[in-house]
Amino acid sequence: MRTSEPPPWPHCAHGADPGADPVGCRGIHVPGHTACLAHLADADRDAYLAGLTPGTDIDHRGTPFTGPLLDALLNALRDSATRRPRLGAAQFKSAIFEGYAGFGAATFQDYAEFGSATFQGIAQFESATFQSAARFDSATFQGDARFDSATFQEVAWLNSATFQGDARFDSATFQEVAWFRSATFQSAAWFESATFQGNAWFSSATFQNHVQFALATFQGQVGFELADFEQWVSLGPLVCAGWVRLSGAVFNGPATLSFAARRLECRRTRWLSTAEVRLRYATVDFAHAVFEYPLTIAAEADPFLLSVGRPVAEHVLAGAPNASVRMASLRGVDAAHLVLADVDLSRCLFTGTVHLDQVRLEGDCSFDTVPPGTHWRRGRPVWFTLRRTVAEEHHWRASQPDAVRGWNVAAFGARPAGPAQLAPVYRALRKAFEDGKNEPGAADFYYGEMEMRRHDRTTTSRAERGLLHAYWMLSGYGLRAVRALGWLAAAMLVTLVLLMGFGLPKENPKQEATGTVPPGGGRVTFEIDKGEPRNPTGNRFTGERFEKALNVTLNSVVFRSSGQDLTTAGTYIEMTSRLVEPAFLALAVLAVRGRIKR
């Protein structure tokens, strides 16, 4: 009874060495023989090799190759014009290369299969050309693997390959998709100046030593999802016309990343040491990333420079609008060790960020603003005073039934955060700006916090919302000096009109003296009394009455009494104005102070 699947090709009937197990060699039979190339008789091997011509298809799966045997095979396939080996379909699956494997400058005109092959010495593929698909899945490179300047014109498969020595792909060109999924790089991995014209996938790859992608160019996407970087890492400067995906990757050592890319995705990425991410053009998604040490995300205003001082070419990003860096999300991040420098936060999602108040904002970190200009809502003009806002306030306001134009809509299918979630975000950003001694910037976020509290119908009581509404309407939460001064002017005008109409008496009361002369010519006693002010009649709005009313009103603003005789109504008008108008003045002063304090 068969206990296992039969081998995919007929085994060589000879052992690898004299006296070895007859089934020890897994090499496929040479056509017309019952042994693999390694175990053919010398005469049969010479006859087989003599029959080969450049471009011939060969099948040597499972065959063990010594250095001289491989050289003899490649010499038989060498093109006399170019002096380079030229192979047709090349089948080397599970082959064993015991010494130096010199495929340098070889041309593979058809499918090249090296899956599960073992290279015990140096694997030399420098300047090789693979005109069809090349497969190195599960191959083991025990020595150095040299693919410098190699060209892969179709798909390159290196999934689960193991590189025990250095893996060098400097200046290699991948014209189609390059697959390195689950590959293991136990020594240094070099991809300097490599060009990937299609997508490149390093998902779940393991880099146990230094990895270098300096000057690499990706015209498609590059994925390092779930990759494990066990030592210090220097990725870049590299240029990517599409996405750079690092989601789920783990950086165990210090990391320096320099990317010019359209998008960088680092969702659930773990940074277990210090890291610096310097970017151009990119939109960055750091949702639920974890970092235990300081991590800096900074925008580079100028192109990255080579060691010789020449700027890195960015022609694959020629269609990008500008080189600014935009944060897309910090949700789920503990921002206690995060530093952001010169990045655009106008579209960043902040809800769910932990320790947002401890984030450090350096340079020009810009936020979105309210819609400019005048808008109409239910037939009434509406305008918004300029201030910084977070993207999620835009999304929430745009989702309201009576939203005006200008608020940005959330991505399709995303549920906007409500005021209850946004108030803590504004509070944390306010504290971050205050800790950075940026009081004017903090004022904008205080305004946003109060706005969210005013609109929050879940945790804010009706009475508190009414009080906040009055605070907003009268002075913009103590931050809008013009609004407070406007109300002050209106209150003074009302006071002035009321005093002229009801507060000032018809005429100033005159003093009257009443004398009593006792009989006998005794001493005379005078009692001086003042008549009661009489309510005005006739024309009350005269220049004289205006001057008196203005004097009373101006004195009321600074808690002073004018000493002017007033009617009973005027006394109460003055008392009210001495309470209300200084409050408006104080709110205006507070607003001005908030804008100039450092």
PDB file of C-alpha atoms in Angstrom, residues 58-177:
ATOM      1  CA  ILE A  58      16.354  21.859 -19.774  1.00  0.00           C
ATOM      2  CA  ASP A  59      14.865  19.934 -16.870  1.00  0.00           C
ATOM      3  CA  HIS A  60      17.150  19.042 -13.981  1.00  0.00           C
ATOM      4  CA  ARG A  61      14.779  19.070 -11.043  1.00  0.00           C
ATOM      5  CA  GLY A  62      16.238  17.579  -7.862  1.00  0.00           C
ATOM      6  CA  THR A  63      19.675  17.165  -9.420  1.00  0.00           C
ATOM      7  CA  PRO A  64      22.766  17.770  -7.254  1.00  0.00           C
ATOM      8  CA  PHE A  65      25.215  20.077  -9.031  1.00  0.00           C
ATOM      9  CA  THR A  66      28.856  20.495  -8.253  1.00  0.00           C
ATOM     10  CA  GLY A  67      30.555  23.604  -9.489  1.00  0.00           C
ATOM     11  CA  PRO A  68      32.263  21.890 -12.466  1.00  0.00           C
ATOM     12  CA  LEU A  69      29.065  20.108 -13.486  1.00  0.00           C
ATOM     13  CA  LEU A  70      27.054  23.360 -13.530  1.00  0.00           C
ATOM     14  CA  ASP A  71      29.818  25.102 -15.455  1.00  0.00           C
ATOM     15  CA  ALA A  72      29.777  22.310 -18.036  1.00  0.00           C
ATOM     16  CA  LEU A  73      26.003  22.659 -18.418  1.00  0.00           C
ATOM     17  CA  LEU A  74      26.138  26.436 -18.794  1.00  0.00           C
ATOM     18  CA  ASN A  75      29.077  26.263 -21.217  1.00  0.00           C
ATOM     19  CA  ALA A  76      27.017  23.969 -23.407  1.00  0.00           C
ATOM     20  CA  LEU A  77      24.285  26.655 -23.457  1.00  0.00           C
ATOM     21  CA  ARG A  78      26.612  29.601 -23.948  1.00  0.00           C
ATOM     22  CA  ASP A  79      25.889  31.847 -26.912  1.00  0.00           C
ATOM     23  CA  SER A  80      28.971  32.142 -29.080  1.00  0.00           C
ATOM     24  CA  ALA A  81      28.094  35.740 -30.009  1.00  0.00           C
ATOM     25  CA  THR A  82      27.544  37.142 -26.516  1.00  0.00           C
ATOM     26  CA  ARG A  83      29.577  34.571 -24.571  1.00  0.00           C
ATOM     27  CA  ARG A  84      26.705  34.402 -22.114  1.00  0.00           C
ATOM     28  CA  PRO A  85      24.588  31.365 -21.224  1.00  0.00           C
ATOM     29  CA  ARG A  86      21.178  31.403 -22.891  1.00  0.00           C
ATOM     30  CA  LEU A  87      18.556  29.017 -21.552  1.00  0.00           C
ATOM     31  CA  GLY A  88      15.038  28.238 -22.657  1.00  0.00           C
ATOM     32  CA  ALA A  89      12.669  26.859 -20.031  1.00  0.00           C
ATOM     33  CA  ALA A  90      14.929  26.002 -17.086  1.00  0.00           C
ATOM     34  CA  GLN A  91      13.686  23.542 -14.468  1.00  0.00           C
ATOM     35  CA  PHE A  92      15.878  23.428 -11.354  1.00  0.00           C
ATOM     36  CA  LYS A  93      13.220  22.804  -8.741  1.00  0.00           C
ATOM     37  CA  SER A  94      14.671  21.153  -5.590  1.00  0.00           C
ATOM     38  CA  ALA A  95      18.106  21.068  -7.220  1.00  0.00           C
ATOM     39  CA  ILE A  96      21.140  21.220  -4.964  1.00  0.00           C
ATOM     40  CA  PHE A  97      24.032  23.455  -5.924  1.00  0.00           C
ATOM     41  CA  GLU A  98      26.938  22.249  -3.823  1.00  0.00           C
ATOM     42  CA  GLY A  99      29.447  24.913  -4.735  1.00  0.00           C
ATOM     43  CA  TYR A 100      29.539  28.185  -6.577  1.00  0.00           C
ATOM     44  CA  ALA A 101      26.431  28.588  -8.743  1.00  0.00           C
ATOM     45  CA  GLY A 102      27.510  30.942 -11.515  1.00  0.00           C
ATOM     46  CA  PHE A 103      24.437  32.071 -13.443  1.00  0.00           C
ATOM     47  CA  GLY A 104      25.838  35.559 -13.854  1.00  0.00           C
ATOM     48  CA  ALA A 105      24.791  37.337 -17.074  1.00  0.00           C
ATOM     49  CA  ALA A 106      22.699  34.309 -18.097  1.00  0.00           C
ATOM     50  CA  THR A 107      19.525  34.819 -20.101  1.00  0.00           C
ATOM     51  CA  PHE A 108      16.445  32.752 -19.258  1.00  0.00           C
ATOM     52  CA  GLN A 109      14.229  33.030 -22.314  1.00  0.00           C
ATOM     53  CA  ASP A 110      11.385  31.034 -20.799  1.00  0.00           C
ATOM     54  CA  TYR A 111      10.151  29.943 -17.417  1.00  0.00           C
ATOM     55  CA  ALA A 112      12.919  29.661 -14.782  1.00  0.00           C
ATOM     56  CA  GLU A 113      12.103  27.323 -11.899  1.00  0.00           C
ATOM     57  CA  PHE A 114      14.359  27.266  -8.838  1.00  0.00           C
ATOM     58  CA  GLY A 115      11.666  26.525  -6.265  1.00  0.00           C
ATOM     59  CA  SER A 116      12.944  24.674  -3.155  1.00  0.00           C
ATOM     60  CA  ALA A 117      16.463  24.663  -4.617  1.00  0.00           C
ATOM     61  CA  THR A 118      19.410  24.742  -2.244  1.00  0.00           C
ATOM     62  CA  PHE A 119      22.444  26.913  -2.951  1.00  0.00           C
ATOM     63  CA  GLN A 120      25.190  25.753  -0.598  1.00  0.00           C
ATOM     64  CA  GLY A 121      27.698  28.263  -1.889  1.00  0.00           C
ATOM     65  CA  ILE A 122      27.426  31.645  -3.540  1.00  0.00           C
ATOM     66  CA  ALA A 123      24.429  32.001  -5.871  1.00  0.00           C
ATOM     67  CA  GLN A 124      25.587  34.257  -8.647  1.00  0.00           C
ATOM     68  CA  PHE A 125      22.807  35.814 -10.770  1.00  0.00           C
ATOM     69  CA  GLU A 126      24.382  39.214 -11.358  1.00  0.00           C
ATOM     70  CA  SER A 127      23.168  40.832 -14.609  1.00  0.00           C
ATOM     71  CA  ALA A 128      21.026  37.783 -15.336  1.00  0.00           C
ATOM     72  CA  THR A 129      17.905  38.366 -17.437  1.00  0.00           C
ATOM     73  CA  PHE A 130      14.682  36.474 -16.773  1.00  0.00           C
ATOM     74  CA  GLN A 131      12.476  37.071 -19.802  1.00  0.00           C
ATOM     75  CA  SER A 132       9.646  34.981 -18.372  1.00  0.00           C
ATOM     76  CA  ALA A 133       8.490  34.168 -14.851  1.00  0.00           C
ATOM     77  CA  ALA A 134      11.210  33.332 -12.350  1.00  0.00           C
ATOM     78  CA  ARG A 135      10.375  31.205  -9.341  1.00  0.00           C
ATOM     79  CA  PHE A 136      12.610  30.865  -6.288  1.00  0.00           C
ATOM     80  CA  ASP A 137       9.872  29.952  -3.796  1.00  0.00           C
ATOM     81  CA  SER A 138      11.222  28.165  -0.687  1.00  0.00           C
ATOM     82  CA  ALA A 139      14.728  28.237  -2.096  1.00  0.00           C
ATOM     83  CA  THR A 140      17.572  28.209   0.430  1.00  0.00           C
ATOM     84  CA  PHE A 141      20.640  30.370  -0.121  1.00  0.00           C
ATOM     85  CA  GLN A 142      23.249  29.213   2.371  1.00  0.00           C
ATOM     86  CA  GLY A 143      25.852  31.570   0.954  1.00  0.00           C
ATOM     87  CA  ASP A 144      25.455  35.009  -0.524  1.00  0.00           C
ATOM     88  CA  ALA A 145      22.720  35.513  -3.098  1.00  0.00           C
ATOM     89  CA  ARG A 146      23.833  38.000  -5.697  1.00  0.00           C
ATOM     90  CA  PHE A 147      21.178  39.401  -8.022  1.00  0.00           C
ATOM     91  CA  ASP A 148      22.838  42.763  -8.617  1.00  0.00           C
ATOM     92  CA  SER A 149      21.675  44.351 -11.902  1.00  0.00           C
ATOM     93  CA  ALA A 150      19.487  41.334 -12.649  1.00  0.00           C
ATOM     94  CA  THR A 151      16.381  41.964 -14.767  1.00  0.00           C
ATOM     95  CA  PHE A 152      13.075  40.204 -14.117  1.00  0.00           C
ATOM     96  CA  GLN A 153      10.838  40.981 -17.085  1.00  0.00           C
ATOM     97  CA  GLU A 154       7.876  39.036 -15.702  1.00  0.00           C
ATOM     98  CA  VAL A 155       6.745  37.936 -12.245  1.00  0.00           C
ATOM     99  CA  ALA A 156       9.495  37.089  -9.758  1.00  0.00           C
ATOM    100  CA  TRP A 157       8.534  34.602  -7.054  1.00  0.00           C
ATOM    101  CA  LEU A 158      10.741  34.417  -3.965  1.00  0.00           C
ATOM    102  CA  ASN A 159       8.078  33.566  -1.395  1.00  0.00           C
ATOM    103  CA  SER A 160       9.386  31.738   1.708  1.00  0.00           C
ATOM    104  CA  ALA A 161      12.929  31.862   0.370  1.00  0.00           C
ATOM    105  CA  THR A 162      15.681  31.751   3.009  1.00  0.00           C
ATOM    106  CA  PHE A 163      18.770  33.911   2.603  1.00  0.00           C
ATOM    107  CA  GLN A 164      21.370  32.801   5.137  1.00  0.00           C
ATOM    108  CA  GLY A 165      24.079  34.984   3.645  1.00  0.00           C
ATOM    109  CA  ASP A 166      23.820  38.471   2.231  1.00  0.00           C
ATOM    110  CA  ALA A 167      20.998  39.030  -0.232  1.00  0.00           C
ATOM    111  CA  ARG A 168      22.044  41.562  -2.807  1.00  0.00           C
ATOM    112  CA  PHE A 169      19.587  43.001  -5.309  1.00  0.00           C
ATOM    113  CA  ASP A 170      21.378  46.296  -5.915  1.00  0.00           C
ATOM    114  CA  SER A 171      20.273  47.931  -9.203  1.00  0.00           C
ATOM    115  CA  ALA A 172      18.034  44.958  -9.961  1.00  0.00           C
ATOM    116  CA  THR A 173      14.973  45.663 -12.128  1.00  0.00           C
ATOM    117  CA  PHE A 174      11.608  44.001 -11.540  1.00  0.00           C
ATOM    118  CA  GLN A 175       9.312  44.855 -14.443  1.00  0.00           C
ATOM    119  CA  GLU A 176       6.324  42.952 -13.033  1.00  0.00           C
ATOM    120  CA  VAL A 177       5.231  41.922  -9.544  1.00  0.00           C
TER     121      VAL A 177
END
